Amino acid sequence: MAVLTKPSLEQVSLPTPPHRPRSYFSGLPVVDLSVTDSDALLVNACEEFGFFKVTNHGVPKELIARLEEEAIKFFSLSQMEKERYGPANPFGYGSRTIGGNGDVGWLEYLLLEINSESISHSSLDFLKEPRARSFCSALNEYVESMRKLASEVLELMAKGLRIEPRNIFSKVVMDEESDSVLRLNHYPPCPLLQGLNGSMTGLGEHTDPQLISVLRSNNTSGLEISLRDGTWVSVLPDAESFFINVGDSLQVLTNGRFRSVKHRVAANGYESRVSMVYFGGPPSGERLAPLPLLLGEGEQSMYREFTWCEYKRCAYKSRLSDNRLQQFEM
Ligand code: GA4
């Protein structure tokens, strides 16, 4: 793995690559949050793709840039130094291995636990050090704005589904006890791919366990989503917008009406990809089952009730690409 030695932004934005993916998916729904009736488009996107892009989200550009810069500074430390804060179990610094069951990818990352609205310092000892002060403040401000954005989007989903109360989904992730996570990923350029037409996995295919994921990446391609018919398509990167994923928990609450989207990241031969993902999850003891409000007349519940804690126990025994909801199906 290429190691960033100097903590500078330039190091992760290499010259324009001579090759980009052949084509990007053109059918991706774009939800403009400044438009009042965006809820219908948003519901449609959750049903059809489980994935969409949001614009006019109100998250300050400067905050995004600050956190990205801090993340890059961390990833620019020497490999030996970074390894002191790992291996991620599940929180902390991780490199090449994902989860504990044999998944690997061309990336390094920080997995940070969010405790009562801010980043838990015990999830990464580095954050306890004086030199991490600006990193901590960027992380906490970022998490606060991600909670707000996730909550706004979840309320729009309830509005679009015409269910009350409007905070029926958002209250789950806004709860002080909610089990949410922040993930900072760095996919270094993969020299093995240079000049070749091959591909390599950055992060293997999977669905996200939580209700909602809010993803921001720099302008490097790599993200791919699986469409309903199983075709994989590349997502055009857009550093100005956020991408929203429906997760397994929201698929359950909506009795499968919303799709938990399968996605993956391909490694790039020339450019570094840096992404920051907020995963909005329920409190540990939260019971998850299809909302009776959303069951049509005579419609059967697709899932039995289970707690988030129960789901997580199974999830940490699974491989990335496993269908983690299968065991809860009726
Ligand atoms: C996928 C979504 C998030 O990145 C994550 C991942 C977690 C991890 O990296 O530790 C998991 C994966 C994710 C699902 C199954 C288990 C757990 C790796 C893995 C094999 C942080 C999460 O919440 O679930």
Tab-separated table of C-alpha atoms and ligand atoms in Angstrom:
chain	number	residue	atom	x	y	z
A	1	MET	CA	0.000	0.000	0.000
A	2	ALA	CA	1.280	3.464	-0.876
A	3	VAL	CA	2.059	5.357	2.287
A	4	LEU	CA	1.486	9.082	2.433
A	5	THR	CA	4.550	10.493	4.052
A	6	LYS	CA	3.903	14.234	4.084
A	7	PRO	CA	0.650	15.505	5.500
A	8	SER	CA	-0.533	17.549	2.558
A	9	LEU	CA	-3.699	17.596	0.496
A	10	GLU	CA	-1.699	17.574	-2.746
A	11	GLN	CA	-0.428	14.126	-1.941
A	12	VAL	CA	-3.812	12.549	-2.308
A	13	SER	CA	-4.851	14.438	-5.409
A	14	LEU	CA	-2.562	13.070	-8.078
A	15	PRO	CA	-2.573	14.371	-11.676
A	16	THR	CA	-5.631	13.681	-13.810
A	17	PRO	CA	-5.710	9.946	-14.480
A	18	PRO	CA	-5.300	8.780	-18.050
A	19	HIS	CA	-8.308	6.521	-17.711
A	20	ARG	CA	-11.658	6.862	-16.016
A	21	PRO	CA	-14.493	4.344	-15.869
A	22	ARG	CA	-16.016	3.863	-19.312
A	23	SER	CA	-19.318	5.391	-18.248
A	24	TYR	CA	-21.209	6.593	-15.249
A	25	PHE	CA	-24.799	5.764	-14.439
A	26	SER	CA	-26.999	8.569	-15.755
A	27	GLY	CA	-30.249	7.567	-14.050
A	28	LEU	CA	-29.281	8.435	-10.481
A	29	PRO	CA	-32.000	10.455	-8.699
A	30	VAL	CA	-30.891	13.873	-7.462
A	31	VAL	CA	-32.913	15.314	-4.580
A	32	ASP	CA	-32.654	19.077	-4.136
A	33	LEU	CA	-33.279	19.721	-0.437
A	34	SER	CA	-34.144	23.365	-1.076
A	35	VAL	CA	-37.216	22.333	-3.066
A	36	THR	CA	-40.346	21.857	-0.936
A	37	ASP	CA	-41.925	18.912	-2.748
A	38	SER	CA	-38.806	16.748	-3.047
A	39	ASP	CA	-40.358	13.986	-0.881
A	40	ALA	CA	-42.095	12.167	-3.755
A	41	LEU	CA	-38.857	11.915	-5.769
A	42	LEU	CA	-37.023	10.792	-2.645
A	43	VAL	CA	-39.499	7.968	-1.883
A	44	ASN	CA	-39.282	6.834	-5.471
A	45	ALA	CA	-35.473	6.781	-5.231
A	46	CYS	CA	-35.606	4.695	-2.030
A	47	GLU	CA	-37.965	2.193	-3.647
A	48	GLU	CA	-36.174	1.906	-6.961
A	49	PHE	CA	-32.489	2.251	-5.973
A	50	GLY	CA	-32.135	2.648	-2.208
A	51	PHE	CA	-29.640	5.292	-3.216
A	52	PHE	CA	-29.689	8.918	-4.327
A	53	LYS	CA	-27.754	12.157	-4.250
A	54	VAL	CA	-28.728	15.247	-2.255
A	55	THR	CA	-27.846	18.803	-3.211
A	56	ASN	CA	-28.403	22.098	-1.368
A	57	HIS	CA	-27.855	20.205	1.869
A	58	GLY	CA	-26.633	23.197	3.878
A	59	VAL	CA	-23.495	21.516	5.253
A	60	PRO	CA	-20.746	24.168	5.111
A	61	LYS	CA	-18.052	23.440	2.509
A	62	GLU	CA	-15.399	24.628	4.980
A	63	LEU	CA	-16.419	22.010	7.552
A	64	ILE	CA	-16.222	19.226	4.977
A	65	ALA	CA	-12.812	20.466	3.809
A	66	ARG	CA	-11.555	20.747	7.391
A	67	LEU	CA	-12.444	17.180	8.261
A	68	GLU	CA	-11.103	15.853	4.982
A	69	GLU	CA	-7.824	17.632	5.609
A	70	GLU	CA	-7.593	16.218	9.143
A	71	ALA	CA	-8.311	12.718	7.852
A	72	ILE	CA	-5.585	13.084	5.235
A	73	LYS	CA	-3.182	14.311	7.903
A	74	PHE	CA	-3.886	11.170	9.911
A	75	PHE	CA	-3.496	8.850	6.916
A	76	SER	CA	-0.204	10.606	6.115
A	77	LEU	CA	1.381	9.418	9.365
A	78	SER	CA	3.862	6.585	8.997
A	79	GLN	CA	2.398	3.088	8.738
A	80	MET	CA	4.092	2.153	11.993
A	81	GLU	CA	2.505	5.046	13.819
A	82	LYS	CA	-0.956	4.368	12.426
A	83	GLU	CA	-0.742	0.694	13.374
A	84	ARG	CA	-0.477	1.820	17.006
A	85	TYR	CA	-4.146	2.805	16.768
A	86	GLY	CA	-5.314	-0.511	15.345
A	87	PRO	CA	-6.296	-3.056	14.388
A	88	ALA	CA	-9.908	-1.872	14.261
A	89	ASN	CA	-11.904	-4.136	16.572
A	90	PRO	CA	-14.359	-2.948	15.435
A	91	PHE	CA	-13.298	0.676	16.144
A	92	GLY	CA	-9.909	2.254	15.522
A	93	TYR	CA	-7.500	2.202	12.590
A	94	GLY	CA	-7.763	-0.573	10.032
A	95	SER	CA	-5.718	-1.375	6.974
A	96	ARG	CA	-6.569	-3.931	4.268
A	97	THR	CA	-8.793	-6.061	6.510
A	98	ILE	CA	-12.497	-5.362	7.016
A	99	GLY	CA	-14.473	-6.903	9.859
A	100	GLY	CA	-13.090	-10.001	11.525
A	101	ASN	CA	-14.023	-12.725	9.067
A	102	GLY	CA	-11.514	-12.631	6.259
A	103	ASP	CA	-12.654	-9.690	4.108
A	104	VAL	CA	-9.858	-7.638	2.590
A	105	GLY	CA	-9.693	-4.539	0.381
A	106	TRP	CA	-7.317	-1.949	-0.995
A	107	LEU	CA	-7.962	0.648	1.695
A	108	GLU	CA	-7.172	1.982	5.122
A	109	TYR	CA	-9.767	3.528	7.393
A	110	LEU	CA	-10.792	4.898	10.760
A	111	LEU	CA	-13.955	3.572	12.356
A	112	LEU	CA	-15.228	5.872	15.083
A	113	GLU	CA	-18.030	5.281	17.508
A	114	ILE	CA	-20.482	8.103	18.189
A	115	ASN	CA	-21.560	8.370	21.833
A	116	SER	CA	-24.346	10.728	22.863
A	117	GLU	CA	-23.887	12.923	19.827
A	118	SER	CA	-20.100	13.146	19.745
A	119	ILE	CA	-17.140	10.995	18.780
A	120	SER	CA	-16.052	8.596	21.487
A	121	HIS	CA	-12.356	9.130	22.191
A	122	SER	CA	-12.011	5.573	23.355
A	123	SER	CA	-12.694	4.383	19.804
A	124	LEU	CA	-9.305	5.830	18.744
A	125	ASP	CA	-6.553	6.553	21.278
A	126	PHE	CA	-5.065	9.085	18.863
A	127	LEU	CA	-7.991	11.392	19.689
A	128	LYS	CA	-6.846	11.568	23.321
A	129	GLU	CA	-3.556	13.194	22.287
A	130	PRO	CA	-3.121	17.010	22.355
A	131	ARG	CA	-2.099	17.027	18.670
A	132	ALA	CA	-5.561	15.684	17.760
A	133	ARG	CA	-7.451	18.708	19.116
A	134	SER	CA	-8.353	20.182	15.715
A	135	PHE	CA	-9.243	16.707	14.420
A	136	CYS	CA	-11.652	16.214	17.363
A	137	SER	CA	-13.359	19.535	16.883
A	138	ALA	CA	-13.826	18.911	13.129
A	139	LEU	CA	-15.156	15.418	13.873
A	140	ASN	CA	-17.698	16.625	16.420
A	141	GLU	CA	-18.969	19.466	14.254
A	142	TYR	CA	-19.204	17.137	11.291
A	143	VAL	CA	-21.125	14.506	13.257
A	144	GLU	CA	-23.545	17.158	14.446
A	145	SER	CA	-24.268	18.271	10.904
A	146	MET	CA	-24.569	14.659	9.706
A	147	ARG	CA	-27.167	13.922	12.406
A	148	LYS	CA	-29.143	16.938	11.253
A	149	LEU	CA	-28.890	16.033	7.590
A	150	ALA	CA	-29.782	12.379	8.221
A	151	SER	CA	-32.732	13.472	10.315
A	152	GLU	CA	-33.962	15.914	7.659
A	153	VAL	CA	-33.788	13.226	4.974
A	154	LEU	CA	-35.517	10.640	7.217
A	155	GLU	CA	-38.333	13.135	7.898
A	156	LEU	CA	-38.761	13.720	4.192
A	157	MET	CA	-39.039	9.957	3.756
A	158	ALA	CA	-41.867	9.828	6.328
A	159	LYS	CA	-43.543	12.793	4.627
A	160	GLY	CA	-43.292	11.089	1.233
A	161	LEU	CA	-44.723	7.872	2.682
A	162	ARG	CA	-47.505	9.976	4.287
A	163	ILE	CA	-46.947	8.579	7.747
A	164	GLU	CA	-47.084	10.334	11.102
A	165	PRO	CA	-45.392	11.329	13.273
A	166	ARG	CA	-42.934	12.848	10.796
A	167	ASN	CA	-40.057	11.923	13.097
A	168	ILE	CA	-40.986	8.224	13.129
A	169	PHE	CA	-37.636	7.301	11.493
A	170	SER	CA	-35.535	10.299	12.492
A	171	LYS	CA	-36.151	9.908	16.222
A	172	VAL	CA	-34.386	6.545	16.050
A	173	VAL	CA	-31.100	8.089	14.901
A	174	MET	CA	-31.559	11.311	16.901
A	175	ASP	CA	-31.903	9.344	20.155
A	176	GLU	CA	-29.033	10.061	22.562
A	177	GLU	CA	-28.417	6.326	22.762
A	178	SER	CA	-28.400	5.781	19.012
A	179	ASP	CA	-25.625	3.498	17.836
A	180	SER	CA	-24.156	5.577	15.032
A	181	VAL	CA	-20.724	5.338	13.465
A	182	LEU	CA	-18.408	7.552	11.419
A	183	ARG	CA	-16.082	5.946	8.918
A	184	LEU	CA	-13.172	7.735	7.238
A	185	ASN	CA	-11.778	5.790	4.292
A	186	HIS	CA	-8.618	6.254	2.289
A	187	TYR	CA	-8.260	4.194	-0.888
A	188	PRO	CA	-4.674	4.786	-2.066
A	189	PRO	CA	-3.875	4.530	-5.772
A	190	CYS	CA	-3.193	0.911	-6.580
A	191	PRO	CA	0.050	0.608	-8.619
A	192	LEU	CA	-0.940	-2.876	-9.826
A	193	LEU	CA	-3.737	-1.330	-11.873
A	194	GLN	CA	-1.645	1.273	-13.665
A	195	GLY	CA	-1.655	0.822	-17.439
A	196	LEU	CA	-3.802	-2.278	-17.136
A	197	ASN	CA	-7.467	-2.798	-17.742
A	198	GLY	CA	-8.012	-4.891	-14.646
A	199	SER	CA	-9.911	-4.073	-11.497
A	200	MET	CA	-9.331	-4.574	-7.828
A	201	THR	CA	-11.597	-4.351	-4.822
A	202	GLY	CA	-11.303	-1.285	-2.633
A	203	LEU	CA	-14.212	-2.323	-0.427
A	204	GLY	CA	-16.244	-5.400	-1.344
A	205	GLU	CA	-19.969	-5.524	-2.050
A	206	HIS	CA	-22.252	-5.192	0.945
A	207	THR	CA	-25.355	-3.518	2.273
A	208	ASP	CA	-25.162	-1.163	5.246
A	209	PRO	CA	-26.755	-2.431	8.467
A	210	GLN	CA	-28.133	0.874	9.853
A	211	LEU	CA	-31.152	2.958	8.741
A	212	ILE	CA	-29.294	5.499	6.667
A	213	SER	CA	-25.760	6.231	5.467
A	214	VAL	CA	-24.636	9.690	4.416
A	215	LEU	CA	-21.576	9.538	2.202
A	216	ARG	CA	-19.261	12.251	1.009
A	217	SER	CA	-16.207	11.568	-1.120
A	218	ASN	CA	-13.587	13.569	-2.956
A	219	ASN	CA	-13.756	13.637	-6.746
A	220	THR	CA	-12.194	10.198	-7.268
A	221	SER	CA	-14.411	7.548	-8.849
A	222	GLY	CA	-14.818	4.021	-7.493
A	223	LEU	CA	-18.264	3.807	-5.935
A	224	GLU	CA	-20.580	1.335	-7.645
A	225	ILE	CA	-24.157	0.370	-6.821
A	226	SER	CA	-26.163	-2.671	-7.787
A	227	LEU	CA	-29.442	-2.023	-9.594
A	228	ARG	CA	-32.623	-4.059	-9.108
A	229	ASP	CA	-31.697	-6.390	-12.002
A	230	GLY	CA	-28.253	-7.077	-10.483
A	231	THR	CA	-26.297	-4.853	-12.913
A	232	TRP	CA	-23.414	-2.921	-11.323
A	233	VAL	CA	-23.096	0.744	-12.314
A	234	SER	CA	-20.481	3.402	-11.498
A	235	VAL	CA	-21.523	6.519	-9.636
A	236	LEU	CA	-20.096	9.812	-10.887
A	237	PRO	CA	-18.264	11.305	-7.892
A	238	ASP	CA	-19.455	14.705	-6.703
A	239	ALA	CA	-17.552	16.288	-3.833
A	240	GLU	CA	-20.183	19.024	-3.441
A	241	SER	CA	-23.077	16.668	-2.735
A	242	PHE	CA	-23.899	13.862	-0.348
A	243	PHE	CA	-24.995	10.378	-1.349
A	244	ILE	CA	-27.638	8.646	0.730
A	245	ASN	CA	-27.912	4.863	1.134
A	246	VAL	CA	-30.927	3.066	2.526
A	247	GLY	CA	-29.653	0.505	5.061
A	248	ASP	CA	-30.981	-2.885	6.199
A	249	SER	CA	-32.839	-1.416	9.215
A	250	LEU	CA	-34.874	0.914	7.027
A	251	GLN	CA	-35.630	-1.917	4.624
A	252	VAL	CA	-37.096	-3.793	7.599
A	253	LEU	CA	-39.107	-0.823	8.961
A	254	THR	CA	-40.642	-0.284	5.508
A	255	ASN	CA	-41.295	-4.030	5.039
A	256	GLY	CA	-39.019	-4.135	2.012
A	257	ARG	CA	-40.619	-1.129	0.295
A	258	PHE	CA	-37.302	0.721	0.531
A	259	ARG	CA	-34.274	-1.178	-0.815
A	260	SER	CA	-31.104	-1.556	1.208
A	261	VAL	CA	-28.697	-0.910	-1.651
A	262	LYS	CA	-25.815	-3.260	-2.412
A	263	HIS	CA	-22.689	-1.220	-3.132
A	264	ARG	CA	-18.912	-1.567	-3.391
A	265	VAL	CA	-15.824	0.496	-4.147
A	266	ALA	CA	-13.318	-0.321	-6.895
A	267	ALA	CA	-9.690	0.646	-6.383
A	268	ASN	CA	-8.217	3.282	-8.677
A	269	GLY	CA	-4.807	3.040	-10.322
A	270	TYR	CA	-3.965	6.729	-10.215
A	271	GLU	CA	-5.925	8.755	-7.690
A	272	SER	CA	-6.570	8.514	-3.967
A	273	ARG	CA	-10.169	8.301	-2.929
A	274	VAL	CA	-11.080	9.758	0.448
A	275	SER	CA	-14.587	9.240	1.764
A	276	MET	CA	-16.377	10.073	4.995
A	277	VAL	CA	-19.477	8.093	5.857
A	278	TYR	CA	-21.952	8.647	8.657
A	279	PHE	CA	-24.050	5.592	9.531
A	280	GLY	CA	-27.221	6.473	11.461
A	281	GLY	CA	-28.174	3.449	13.552
A	282	PRO	CA	-30.765	2.718	16.247
A	283	PRO	CA	-30.139	2.438	19.995
A	284	SER	CA	-28.873	-0.987	21.006
A	285	GLY	CA	-32.153	-2.214	22.504
A	286	GLU	CA	-34.372	-0.805	19.701
A	287	ARG	CA	-36.880	-3.335	18.379
A	288	LEU	CA	-36.948	-3.494	14.613
A	289	ALA	CA	-39.959	-4.784	12.685
A	290	PRO	CA	-42.079	-3.532	9.779
A	291	LEU	CA	-44.158	-0.522	10.867
A	292	PRO	CA	-47.826	-1.582	11.045
A	293	LEU	CA	-48.666	1.833	9.545
A	294	LEU	CA	-46.925	0.807	6.359
A	295	LEU	CA	-48.540	-2.594	5.965
A	296	GLY	CA	-51.291	-2.516	3.383
A	297	GLU	CA	-54.492	-4.487	3.896
A	298	GLY	CA	-53.660	-8.174	4.060
A	299	GLU	CA	-49.951	-7.472	3.580
A	300	GLN	CA	-47.754	-9.919	5.461
A	301	SER	CA	-44.785	-8.794	7.492
A	302	MET	CA	-41.608	-9.933	5.718
A	303	TYR	CA	-39.502	-9.879	8.894
A	304	ARG	CA	-39.883	-11.041	12.472
A	305	GLU	CA	-39.148	-8.532	15.218
A	306	PHE	CA	-35.541	-8.385	16.414
A	307	THR	CA	-33.376	-5.961	18.347
A	308	TRP	CA	-30.502	-3.956	16.865
A	309	CYS	CA	-28.250	-5.686	19.365
A	310	GLU	CA	-29.334	-9.096	18.006
A	311	TYR	CA	-28.706	-7.941	14.414
A	312	LYS	CA	-25.240	-6.675	15.323
A	313	ARG	CA	-24.263	-9.927	17.022
A	314	CYS	CA	-25.018	-11.745	13.779
A	315	ALA	CA	-23.453	-9.009	11.638
A	316	TYR	CA	-20.087	-9.302	13.316
A	317	LYS	CA	-20.069	-13.037	12.553
A	318	SER	CA	-20.840	-12.404	8.881
A	319	ARG	CA	-18.780	-11.762	5.760
A	320	LEU	CA	-19.204	-8.394	4.058
A	321	SER	CA	-21.226	-9.743	1.119
A	322	ASP	CA	-23.597	-11.885	3.215
A	323	ASN	CA	-27.317	-11.177	3.241
A	324	ARG	CA	-27.636	-10.297	6.925
A	325	LEU	CA	-31.420	-9.930	6.837
A	326	GLN	CA	-32.110	-13.448	5.632
A	327	GLN	CA	-32.138	-14.883	9.140
A	328	PHE	CA	-34.842	-12.436	10.205
A	329	GLU	CA	-37.163	-13.159	7.279
A	330	MET	CA	-40.524	-14.788	8.073
B	1	GA4	C1	-20.676	-2.213	6.644
B	1	GA4	C2	-21.053	-0.736	6.868
B	1	GA4	C3	-20.067	-0.003	7.793
B	1	GA4	O1	-18.893	0.317	7.073
B	1	GA4	C4	-19.701	-0.851	9.033
B	1	GA4	C5	-19.045	-2.130	8.533
B	1	GA4	C6	-18.515	-3.121	9.580
B	1	GA4	C7	-17.008	-2.948	9.828
B	1	GA4	O2	-16.288	-2.553	8.934
B	1	GA4	O3	-16.607	-3.278	10.953
B	1	GA4	C8	-18.866	-4.536	9.050
B	1	GA4	C9	-19.863	-4.309	7.854
B	1	GA4	C10	-20.257	-2.841	7.975
B	1	GA4	C11	-21.082	-5.254	7.937
B	1	GA4	C12	-20.766	-6.697	8.421
B	1	GA4	C13	-19.595	-6.765	9.395
B	1	GA4	C14	-19.481	-5.432	10.108
B	1	GA4	C15	-17.707	-5.413	8.578
B	1	GA4	C16	-18.329	-6.769	8.578
B	1	GA4	C17	-17.853	-7.820	7.910
B	1	GA4	C18	-18.867	-0.039	9.996
B	1	GA4	C19	-20.938	-1.428	9.643
B	1	GA4	O4	-21.611	-0.943	10.520
B	1	GA4	O5	-21.245	-2.627	9.021
